[in-house]
Coordinates of C-alpha atoms in Angstrom, one line a residue:
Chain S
X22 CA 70.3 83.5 42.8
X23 CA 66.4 83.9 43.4
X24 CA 66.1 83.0 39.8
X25 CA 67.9 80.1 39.8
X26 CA 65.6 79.2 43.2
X27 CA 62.5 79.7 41.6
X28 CA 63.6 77.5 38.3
X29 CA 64.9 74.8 40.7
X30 CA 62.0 74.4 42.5
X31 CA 59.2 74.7 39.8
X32 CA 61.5 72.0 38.2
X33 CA 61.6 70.0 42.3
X34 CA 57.7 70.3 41.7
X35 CA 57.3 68.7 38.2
X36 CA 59.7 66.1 39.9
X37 CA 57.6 65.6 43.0
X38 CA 54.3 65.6 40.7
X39 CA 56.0 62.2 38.9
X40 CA 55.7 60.0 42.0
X41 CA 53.1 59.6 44.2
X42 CA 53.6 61.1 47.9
X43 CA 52.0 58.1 49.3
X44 CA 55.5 56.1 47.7
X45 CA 58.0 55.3 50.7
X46 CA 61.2 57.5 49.9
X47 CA 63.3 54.2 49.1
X48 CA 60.8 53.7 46.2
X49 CA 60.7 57.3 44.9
X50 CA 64.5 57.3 45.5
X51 CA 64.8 54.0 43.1
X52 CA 62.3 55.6 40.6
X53 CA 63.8 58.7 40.4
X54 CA 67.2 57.6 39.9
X55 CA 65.9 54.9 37.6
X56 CA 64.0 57.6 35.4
X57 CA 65.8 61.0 35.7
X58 CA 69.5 59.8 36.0
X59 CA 70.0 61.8 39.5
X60 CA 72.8 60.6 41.6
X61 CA 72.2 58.6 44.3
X62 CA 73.6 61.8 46.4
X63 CA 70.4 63.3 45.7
X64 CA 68.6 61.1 48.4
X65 CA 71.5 61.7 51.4
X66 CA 70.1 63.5 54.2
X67 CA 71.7 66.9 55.5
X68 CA 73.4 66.8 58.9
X69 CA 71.0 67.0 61.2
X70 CA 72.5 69.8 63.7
X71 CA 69.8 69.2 66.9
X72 CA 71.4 65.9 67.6
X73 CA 73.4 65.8 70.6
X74 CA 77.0 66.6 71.0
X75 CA 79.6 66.5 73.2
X76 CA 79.2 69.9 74.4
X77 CA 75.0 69.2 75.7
X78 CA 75.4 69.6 79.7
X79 CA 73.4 66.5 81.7
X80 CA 69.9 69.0 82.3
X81 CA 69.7 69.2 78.3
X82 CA 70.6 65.5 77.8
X83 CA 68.0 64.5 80.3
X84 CA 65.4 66.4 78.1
X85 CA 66.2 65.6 75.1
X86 CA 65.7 61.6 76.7
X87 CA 62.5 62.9 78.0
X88 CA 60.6 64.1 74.9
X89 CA 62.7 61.3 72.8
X90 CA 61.0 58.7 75.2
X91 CA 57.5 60.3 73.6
X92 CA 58.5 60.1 70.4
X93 CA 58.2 56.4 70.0
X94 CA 55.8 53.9 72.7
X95 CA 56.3 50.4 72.8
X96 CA 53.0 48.2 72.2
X97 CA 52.7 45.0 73.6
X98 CA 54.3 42.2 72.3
X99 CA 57.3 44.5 71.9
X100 CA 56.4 46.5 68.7
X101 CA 56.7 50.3 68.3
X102 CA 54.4 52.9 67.2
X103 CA 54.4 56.4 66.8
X104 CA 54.3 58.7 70.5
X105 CA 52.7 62.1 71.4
X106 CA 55.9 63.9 70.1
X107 CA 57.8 64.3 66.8
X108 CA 61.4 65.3 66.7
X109 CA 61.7 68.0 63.7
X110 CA 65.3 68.0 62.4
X111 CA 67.5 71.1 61.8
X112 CA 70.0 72.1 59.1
X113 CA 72.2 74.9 58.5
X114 CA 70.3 76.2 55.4
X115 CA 67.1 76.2 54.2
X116 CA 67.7 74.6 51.0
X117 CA 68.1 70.9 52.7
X118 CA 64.7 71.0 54.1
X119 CA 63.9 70.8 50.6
X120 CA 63.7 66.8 48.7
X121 CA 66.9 66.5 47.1
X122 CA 68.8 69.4 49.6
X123 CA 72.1 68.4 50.1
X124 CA 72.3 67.8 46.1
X125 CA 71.0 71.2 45.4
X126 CA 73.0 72.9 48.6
X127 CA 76.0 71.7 46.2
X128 CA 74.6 73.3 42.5
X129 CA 73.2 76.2 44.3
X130 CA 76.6 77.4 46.4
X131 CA 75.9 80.0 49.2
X132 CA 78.1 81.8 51.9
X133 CA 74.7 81.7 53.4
X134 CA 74.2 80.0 57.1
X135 CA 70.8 79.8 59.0
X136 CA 71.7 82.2 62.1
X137 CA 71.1 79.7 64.5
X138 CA 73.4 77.1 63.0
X139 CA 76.7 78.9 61.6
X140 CA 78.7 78.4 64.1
X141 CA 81.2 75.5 63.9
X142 CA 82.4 75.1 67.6
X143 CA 79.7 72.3 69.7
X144 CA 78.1 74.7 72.5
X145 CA 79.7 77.9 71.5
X146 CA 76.2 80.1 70.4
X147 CA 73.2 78.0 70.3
X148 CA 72.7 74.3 70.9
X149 CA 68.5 73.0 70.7
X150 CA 66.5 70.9 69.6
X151 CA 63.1 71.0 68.6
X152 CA 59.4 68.7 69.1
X153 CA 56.0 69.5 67.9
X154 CA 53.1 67.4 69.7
X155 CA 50.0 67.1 66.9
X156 CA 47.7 66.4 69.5
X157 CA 47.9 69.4 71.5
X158 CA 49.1 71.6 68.9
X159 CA 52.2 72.3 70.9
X160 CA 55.7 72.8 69.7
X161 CA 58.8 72.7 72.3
X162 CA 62.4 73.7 72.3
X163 CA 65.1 72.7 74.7
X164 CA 67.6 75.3 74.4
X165 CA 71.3 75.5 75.7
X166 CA 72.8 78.5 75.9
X167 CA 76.5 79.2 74.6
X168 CA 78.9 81.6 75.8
X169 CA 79.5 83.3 72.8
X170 CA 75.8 84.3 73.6
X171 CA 76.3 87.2 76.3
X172 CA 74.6 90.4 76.4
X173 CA 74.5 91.6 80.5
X174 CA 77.3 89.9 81.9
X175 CA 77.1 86.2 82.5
X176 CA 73.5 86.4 81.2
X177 CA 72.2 85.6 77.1
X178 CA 71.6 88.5 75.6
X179 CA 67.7 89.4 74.6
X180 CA 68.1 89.5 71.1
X181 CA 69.5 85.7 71.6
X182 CA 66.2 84.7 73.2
X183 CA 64.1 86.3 70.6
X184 CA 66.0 84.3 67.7
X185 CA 65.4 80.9 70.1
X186 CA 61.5 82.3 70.5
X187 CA 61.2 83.3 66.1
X188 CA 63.1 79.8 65.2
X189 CA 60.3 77.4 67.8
X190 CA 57.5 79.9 67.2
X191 CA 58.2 80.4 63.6
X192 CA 58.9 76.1 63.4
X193 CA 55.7 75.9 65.1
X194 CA 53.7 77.9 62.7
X195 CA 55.5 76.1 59.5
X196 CA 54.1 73.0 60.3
X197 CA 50.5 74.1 61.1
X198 CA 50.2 76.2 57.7
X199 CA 53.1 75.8 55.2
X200 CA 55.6 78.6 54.6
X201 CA 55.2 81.6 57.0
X202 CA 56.7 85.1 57.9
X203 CA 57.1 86.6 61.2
X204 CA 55.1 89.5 61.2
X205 CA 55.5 90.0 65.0
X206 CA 56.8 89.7 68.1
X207 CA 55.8 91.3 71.5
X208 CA 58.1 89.4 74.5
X209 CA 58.6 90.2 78.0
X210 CA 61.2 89.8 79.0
X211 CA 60.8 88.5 83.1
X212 CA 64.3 87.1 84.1
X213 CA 67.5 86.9 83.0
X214 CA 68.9 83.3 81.5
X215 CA 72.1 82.1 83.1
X216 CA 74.9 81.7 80.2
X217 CA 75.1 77.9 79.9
X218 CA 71.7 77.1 81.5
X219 CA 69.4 75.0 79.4
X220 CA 65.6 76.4 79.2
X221 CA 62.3 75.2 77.4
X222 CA 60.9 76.6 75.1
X223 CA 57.1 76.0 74.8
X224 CA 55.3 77.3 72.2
X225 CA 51.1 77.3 71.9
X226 CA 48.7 77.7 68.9
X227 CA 46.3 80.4 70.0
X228 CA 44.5 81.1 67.4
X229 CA 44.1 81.0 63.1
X230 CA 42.3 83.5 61.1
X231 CA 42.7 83.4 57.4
X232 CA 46.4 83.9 57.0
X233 CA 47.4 84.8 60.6
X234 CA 48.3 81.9 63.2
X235 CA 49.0 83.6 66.4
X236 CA 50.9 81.4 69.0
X237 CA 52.0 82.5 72.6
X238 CA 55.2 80.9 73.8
X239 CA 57.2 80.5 77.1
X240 CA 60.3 80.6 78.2
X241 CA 61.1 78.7 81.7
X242 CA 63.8 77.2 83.6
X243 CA 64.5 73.3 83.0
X244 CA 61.9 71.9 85.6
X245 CA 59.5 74.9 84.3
X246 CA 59.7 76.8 87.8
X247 CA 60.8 79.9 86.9
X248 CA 59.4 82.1 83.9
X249 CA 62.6 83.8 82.0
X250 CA 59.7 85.4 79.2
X251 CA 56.4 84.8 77.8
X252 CA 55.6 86.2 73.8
X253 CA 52.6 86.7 72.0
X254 CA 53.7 85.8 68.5
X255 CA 52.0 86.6 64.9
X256 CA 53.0 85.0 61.7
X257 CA 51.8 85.1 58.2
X258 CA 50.7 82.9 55.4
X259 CA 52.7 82.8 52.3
X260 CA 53.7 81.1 49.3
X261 CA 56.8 79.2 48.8
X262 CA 57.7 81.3 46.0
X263 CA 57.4 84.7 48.2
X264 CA 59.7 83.0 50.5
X265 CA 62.2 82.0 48.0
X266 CA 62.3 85.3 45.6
X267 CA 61.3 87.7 48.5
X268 CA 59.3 90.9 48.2
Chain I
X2 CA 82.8 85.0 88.7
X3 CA 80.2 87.1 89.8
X4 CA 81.7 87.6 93.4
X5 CA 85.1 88.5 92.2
X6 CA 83.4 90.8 90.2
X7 CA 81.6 92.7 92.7
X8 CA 84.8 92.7 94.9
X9 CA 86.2 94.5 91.7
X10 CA 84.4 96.5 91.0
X11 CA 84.0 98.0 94.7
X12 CA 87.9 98.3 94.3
X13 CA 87.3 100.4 90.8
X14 CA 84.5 102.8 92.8
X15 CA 87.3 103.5 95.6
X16 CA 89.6 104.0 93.0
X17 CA 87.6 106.4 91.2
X18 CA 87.0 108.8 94.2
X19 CA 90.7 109.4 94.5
X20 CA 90.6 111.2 91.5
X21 CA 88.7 114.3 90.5
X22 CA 86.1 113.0 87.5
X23 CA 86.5 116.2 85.8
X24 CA 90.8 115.1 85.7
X25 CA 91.9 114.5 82.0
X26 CA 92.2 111.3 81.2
X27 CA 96.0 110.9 80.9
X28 CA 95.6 113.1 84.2
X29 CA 93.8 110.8 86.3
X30 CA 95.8 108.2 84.3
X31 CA 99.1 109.6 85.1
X32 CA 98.1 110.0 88.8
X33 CA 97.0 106.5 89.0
X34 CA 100.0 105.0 87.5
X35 CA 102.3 107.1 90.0
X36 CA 100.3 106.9 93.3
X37 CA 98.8 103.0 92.9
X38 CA 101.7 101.6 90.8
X39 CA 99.4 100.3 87.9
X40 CA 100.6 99.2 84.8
X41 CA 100.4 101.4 81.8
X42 CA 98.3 98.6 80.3
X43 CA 95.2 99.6 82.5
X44 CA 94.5 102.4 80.8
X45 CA 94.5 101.0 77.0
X46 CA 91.6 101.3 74.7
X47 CA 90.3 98.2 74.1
X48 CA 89.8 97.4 70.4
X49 CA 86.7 99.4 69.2
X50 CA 84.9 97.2 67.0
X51 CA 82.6 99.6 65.3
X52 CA 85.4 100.9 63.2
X53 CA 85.3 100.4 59.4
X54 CA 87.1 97.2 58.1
X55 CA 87.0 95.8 55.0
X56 CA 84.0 94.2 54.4
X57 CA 82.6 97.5 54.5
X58 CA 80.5 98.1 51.5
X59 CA 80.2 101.7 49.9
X60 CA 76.7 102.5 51.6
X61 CA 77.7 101.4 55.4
X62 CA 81.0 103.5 54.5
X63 CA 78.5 106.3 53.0
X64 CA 76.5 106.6 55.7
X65 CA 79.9 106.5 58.7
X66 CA 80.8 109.2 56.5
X67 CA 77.7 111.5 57.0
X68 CA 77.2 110.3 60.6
X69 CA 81.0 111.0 61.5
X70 CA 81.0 114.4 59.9
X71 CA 78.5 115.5 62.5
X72 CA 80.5 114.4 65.6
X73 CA 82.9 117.0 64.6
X74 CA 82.1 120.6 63.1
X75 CA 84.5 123.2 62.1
X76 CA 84.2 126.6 63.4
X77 CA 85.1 129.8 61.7
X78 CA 89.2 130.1 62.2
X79 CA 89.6 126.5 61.4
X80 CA 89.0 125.4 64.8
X81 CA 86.8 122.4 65.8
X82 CA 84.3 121.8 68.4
X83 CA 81.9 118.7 69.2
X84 CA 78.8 118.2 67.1
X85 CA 75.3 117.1 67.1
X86 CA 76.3 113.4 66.9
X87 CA 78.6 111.1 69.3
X88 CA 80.3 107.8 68.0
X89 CA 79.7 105.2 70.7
X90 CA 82.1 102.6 71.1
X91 CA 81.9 99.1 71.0
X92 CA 83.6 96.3 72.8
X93 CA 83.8 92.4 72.8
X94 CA 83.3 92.2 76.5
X95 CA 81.4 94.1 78.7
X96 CA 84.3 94.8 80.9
X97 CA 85.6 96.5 78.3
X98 CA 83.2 99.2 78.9
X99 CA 84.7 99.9 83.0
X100 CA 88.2 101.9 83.5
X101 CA 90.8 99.8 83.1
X102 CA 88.7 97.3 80.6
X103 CA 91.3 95.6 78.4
X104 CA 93.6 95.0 82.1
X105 CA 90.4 93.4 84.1
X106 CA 89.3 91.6 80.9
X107 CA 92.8 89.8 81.6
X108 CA 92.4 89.4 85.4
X109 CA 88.8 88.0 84.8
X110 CA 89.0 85.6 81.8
X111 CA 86.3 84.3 80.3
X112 CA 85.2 82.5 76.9
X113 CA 82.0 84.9 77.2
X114 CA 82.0 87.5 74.4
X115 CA 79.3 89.6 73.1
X116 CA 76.9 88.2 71.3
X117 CA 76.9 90.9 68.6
X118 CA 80.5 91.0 69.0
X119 CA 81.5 86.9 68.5
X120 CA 82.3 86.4 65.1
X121 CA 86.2 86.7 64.2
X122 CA 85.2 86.7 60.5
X123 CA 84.8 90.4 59.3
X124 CA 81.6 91.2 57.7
X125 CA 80.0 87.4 58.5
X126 CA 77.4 88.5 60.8
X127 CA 76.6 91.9 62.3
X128 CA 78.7 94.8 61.4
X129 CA 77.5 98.0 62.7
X130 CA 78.3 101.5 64.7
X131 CA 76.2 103.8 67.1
X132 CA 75.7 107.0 67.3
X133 CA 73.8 109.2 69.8
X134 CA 72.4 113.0 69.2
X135 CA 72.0 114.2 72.9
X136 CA 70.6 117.3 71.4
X137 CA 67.3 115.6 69.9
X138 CA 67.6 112.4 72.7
X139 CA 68.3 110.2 69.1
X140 CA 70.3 107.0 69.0
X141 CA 71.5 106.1 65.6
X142 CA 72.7 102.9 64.1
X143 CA 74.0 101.9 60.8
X144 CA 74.0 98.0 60.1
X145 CA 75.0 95.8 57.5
X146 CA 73.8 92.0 58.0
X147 CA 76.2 89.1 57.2
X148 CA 75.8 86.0 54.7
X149 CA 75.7 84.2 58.4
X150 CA 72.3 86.0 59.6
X151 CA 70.0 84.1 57.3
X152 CA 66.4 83.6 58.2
X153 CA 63.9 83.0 55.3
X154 CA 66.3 82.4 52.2
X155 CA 68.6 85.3 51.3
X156 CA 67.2 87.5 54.1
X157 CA 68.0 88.5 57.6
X158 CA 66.4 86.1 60.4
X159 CA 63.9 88.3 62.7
X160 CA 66.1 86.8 65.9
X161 CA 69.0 89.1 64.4
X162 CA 66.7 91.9 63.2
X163 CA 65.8 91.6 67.0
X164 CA 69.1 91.4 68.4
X165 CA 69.9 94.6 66.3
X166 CA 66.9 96.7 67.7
X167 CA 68.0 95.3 71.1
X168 CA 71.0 96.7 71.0
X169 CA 70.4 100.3 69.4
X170 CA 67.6 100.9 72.2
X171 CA 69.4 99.2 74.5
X172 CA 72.7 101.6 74.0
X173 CA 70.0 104.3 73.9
X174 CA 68.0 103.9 77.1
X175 CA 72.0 103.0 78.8
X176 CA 72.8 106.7 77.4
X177 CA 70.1 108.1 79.4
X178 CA 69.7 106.6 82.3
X179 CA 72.8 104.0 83.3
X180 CA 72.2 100.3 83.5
X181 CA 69.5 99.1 82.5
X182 CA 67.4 95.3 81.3
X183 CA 65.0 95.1 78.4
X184 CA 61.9 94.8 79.8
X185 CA 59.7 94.1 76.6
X186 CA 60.8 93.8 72.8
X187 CA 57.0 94.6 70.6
X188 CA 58.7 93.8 67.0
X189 CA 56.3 94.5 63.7
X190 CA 57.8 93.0 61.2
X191 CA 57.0 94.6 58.0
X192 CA 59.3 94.1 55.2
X193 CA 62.2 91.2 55.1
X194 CA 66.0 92.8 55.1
X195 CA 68.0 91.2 52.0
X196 CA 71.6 89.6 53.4
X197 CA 74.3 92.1 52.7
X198 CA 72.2 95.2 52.8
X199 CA 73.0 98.2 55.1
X200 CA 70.0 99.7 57.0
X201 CA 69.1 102.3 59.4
X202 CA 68.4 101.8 63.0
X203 CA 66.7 105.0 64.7
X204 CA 66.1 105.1 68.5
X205 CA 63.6 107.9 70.0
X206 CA 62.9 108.8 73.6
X207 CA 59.1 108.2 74.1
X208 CA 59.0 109.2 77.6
X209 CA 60.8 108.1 81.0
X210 CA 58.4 106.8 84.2
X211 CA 60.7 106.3 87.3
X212 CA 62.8 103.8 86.7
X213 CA 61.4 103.0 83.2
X214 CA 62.6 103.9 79.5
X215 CA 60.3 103.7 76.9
X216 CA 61.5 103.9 73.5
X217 CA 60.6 104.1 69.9
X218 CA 62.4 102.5 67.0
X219 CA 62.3 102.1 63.2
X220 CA 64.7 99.8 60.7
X221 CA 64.8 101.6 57.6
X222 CA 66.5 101.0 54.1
X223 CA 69.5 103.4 54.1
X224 CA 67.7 106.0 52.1
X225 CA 64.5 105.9 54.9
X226 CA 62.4 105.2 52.1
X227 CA 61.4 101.6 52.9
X228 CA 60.6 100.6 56.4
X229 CA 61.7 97.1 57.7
X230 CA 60.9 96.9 61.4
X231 CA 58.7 99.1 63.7
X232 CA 59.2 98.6 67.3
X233 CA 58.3 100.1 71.3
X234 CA 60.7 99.1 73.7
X235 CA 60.7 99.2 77.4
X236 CA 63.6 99.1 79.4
X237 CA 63.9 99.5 83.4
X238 CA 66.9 100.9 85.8
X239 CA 68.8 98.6 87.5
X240 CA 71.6 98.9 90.0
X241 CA 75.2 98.1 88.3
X242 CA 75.9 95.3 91.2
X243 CA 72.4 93.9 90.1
X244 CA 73.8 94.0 86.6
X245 CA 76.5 92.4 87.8
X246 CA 75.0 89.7 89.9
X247 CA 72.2 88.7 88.2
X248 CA 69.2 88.0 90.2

């Protein structure tokens, strides 16, 4: 399958390299399908899994409205520009961030899920969404916690937190400097999170050297009172074709 | 839940000093049954979920063999006595883990399940088994990672990488010194873990403080020739109602 990955995306490159970025995507769409004969299928986006459901409790709808509200700002006269925050969307495999994903999640079938999103049941494991702030450099996670998430009783279960802290650290990192590996983690763990609490997840750019983008991350309570963890976090640099064929 | 719990488990503690610890188990079941009329149901095994199953592939059921062999050793006369290795169980719930498990796990119902332990679909996400060497203070664990565990494409996410290491040194530093809470997690991630591969999970002592655990752990390919993962872990003593409870 690595093979067919790498020849898919050299061949996604040459695409890309046809149209210019600055093109809106209805335009690139039209050319595309105009020039190359793709189905209009090529252009649908994925599901977007970080959108709320009917299982999200009132403390995560209330922050999802909250950093929402910053993703847009109304000018005067009525018009809309864009805010402080940016939602970043989520799929169930890594393929559909891709251009053209849900058309190539079909030629390139996998059992494969992202850990985070293979499970089918709304609230069951883990329910978040996630915003990065440009300004500040910050990424945030608002993260409810299923009950299919247990480690001591009634509590989530520390390897649980550490996938929440990798997927908004490791998010976080993506967008500051392309593809990335985690390379480490060091978190302490402070207080245990309530199955079926909501929690935020803020993550911080520390530092870049070279390759290395170390960010330090926090885990509090909803209203940021209480301090379940707090990470130092180190990823890594690489290229898309390492993270596609592995090493 | 939690005060029900408590009440319980006071209930189980009186229970237990009726009978002798050093009592057989079909002893101190028998007795039970007679003098506190309790259901023969109490004292079932709860499904062990560490047990091969079919998704098994030959080098998770190579190295059960080899780590099974040394639970059990044959002595001279055909006779058998206990090895350098224990098989640790491994339950859904972690009621399942008290006397009487499987009956209080139907008194005190709950949708919470194990987060290692959630997935009804064999082989999907973590299939694994424990072992612990009380001789050299070792924890073993043998893991195969699921199509549902992906992180980078085609590779184990860190989160379950994490959850993995949590739970070998968290079985360990149990072993050793009774409930406990991770403390800290310090994760160097060296070498991505392909999906479907079986790796080696080795817990060692470092040194106990007090109340704290301090452990040592590698991932390994099966063989121990490549190393995945290289981790310290801290983990501190904590009362069983605390465990209980929360705080």
């Amino acid at each position: 399958m690595a093979g067919s990955l790498g020849r898919i995306c050299k061949g996604l490159k040459r695409l890309g390299s046809l149209i210019h970025p600055s093109a809106s995507v209805s335009v690139r769409a039209t050319f595309a399908r105009t020039m190359l004969g793709l189905p209009s299928s090529f252009f649908l986006k994925p599901r977007d899994f970080s959108l709320p459901n009917s299982s999200w409790g009132s403390e995560m709808m209330r922050l999802y409205k909250h950093y929402n509200s910053q993703c847009e700002v109304e000018m005067e006269g009525g018009e809309t520009r864009e805010g402080p925050w940016q939602r970043l969307p989520s799929y169930n495999r890594f393929l559909k961030y891709a251009p053209g994903g849900v058309y190539l999640s079909k030629i390139i079938q996998s059992k494969a899920r992202l850990f985070t999103r293979n499970c089918r049941d709304p609230g069951a494991t883990f329910e978040y969404a996630l915003y990065f702030n440009s300004e500040e450099q910050k990424c945030v996670g608002i993260f409810q916690a299923g009950h299919l998430l247990e480690g001591p009783p009634g509590h989530v279960h520390g390897g649980a937190i550490a996938t929440m802290i990798d997927t908004v650290t490791g998010a976080h990192a993506t967008i500051l400097s392309g593809p990335v590996v985690t390379a480490n983690l060091n978190i302490n763990y402070r207080r245990p999170i309530p199955l079926g609490s909501t929690v935020l997840i803020e993550s911080s750019l520390d530092k870049k050297e070279g390759k290395k983008i170390f960010i330090t991350c926090k885990v509090t309570s909803s209203d940021g009172s209480k301090v379940h963890t707090d990470t130092t976090a180190l990823f890594v640099s690489i290229g898309v074709s390492h993270l596609l064929l592995g090493s």
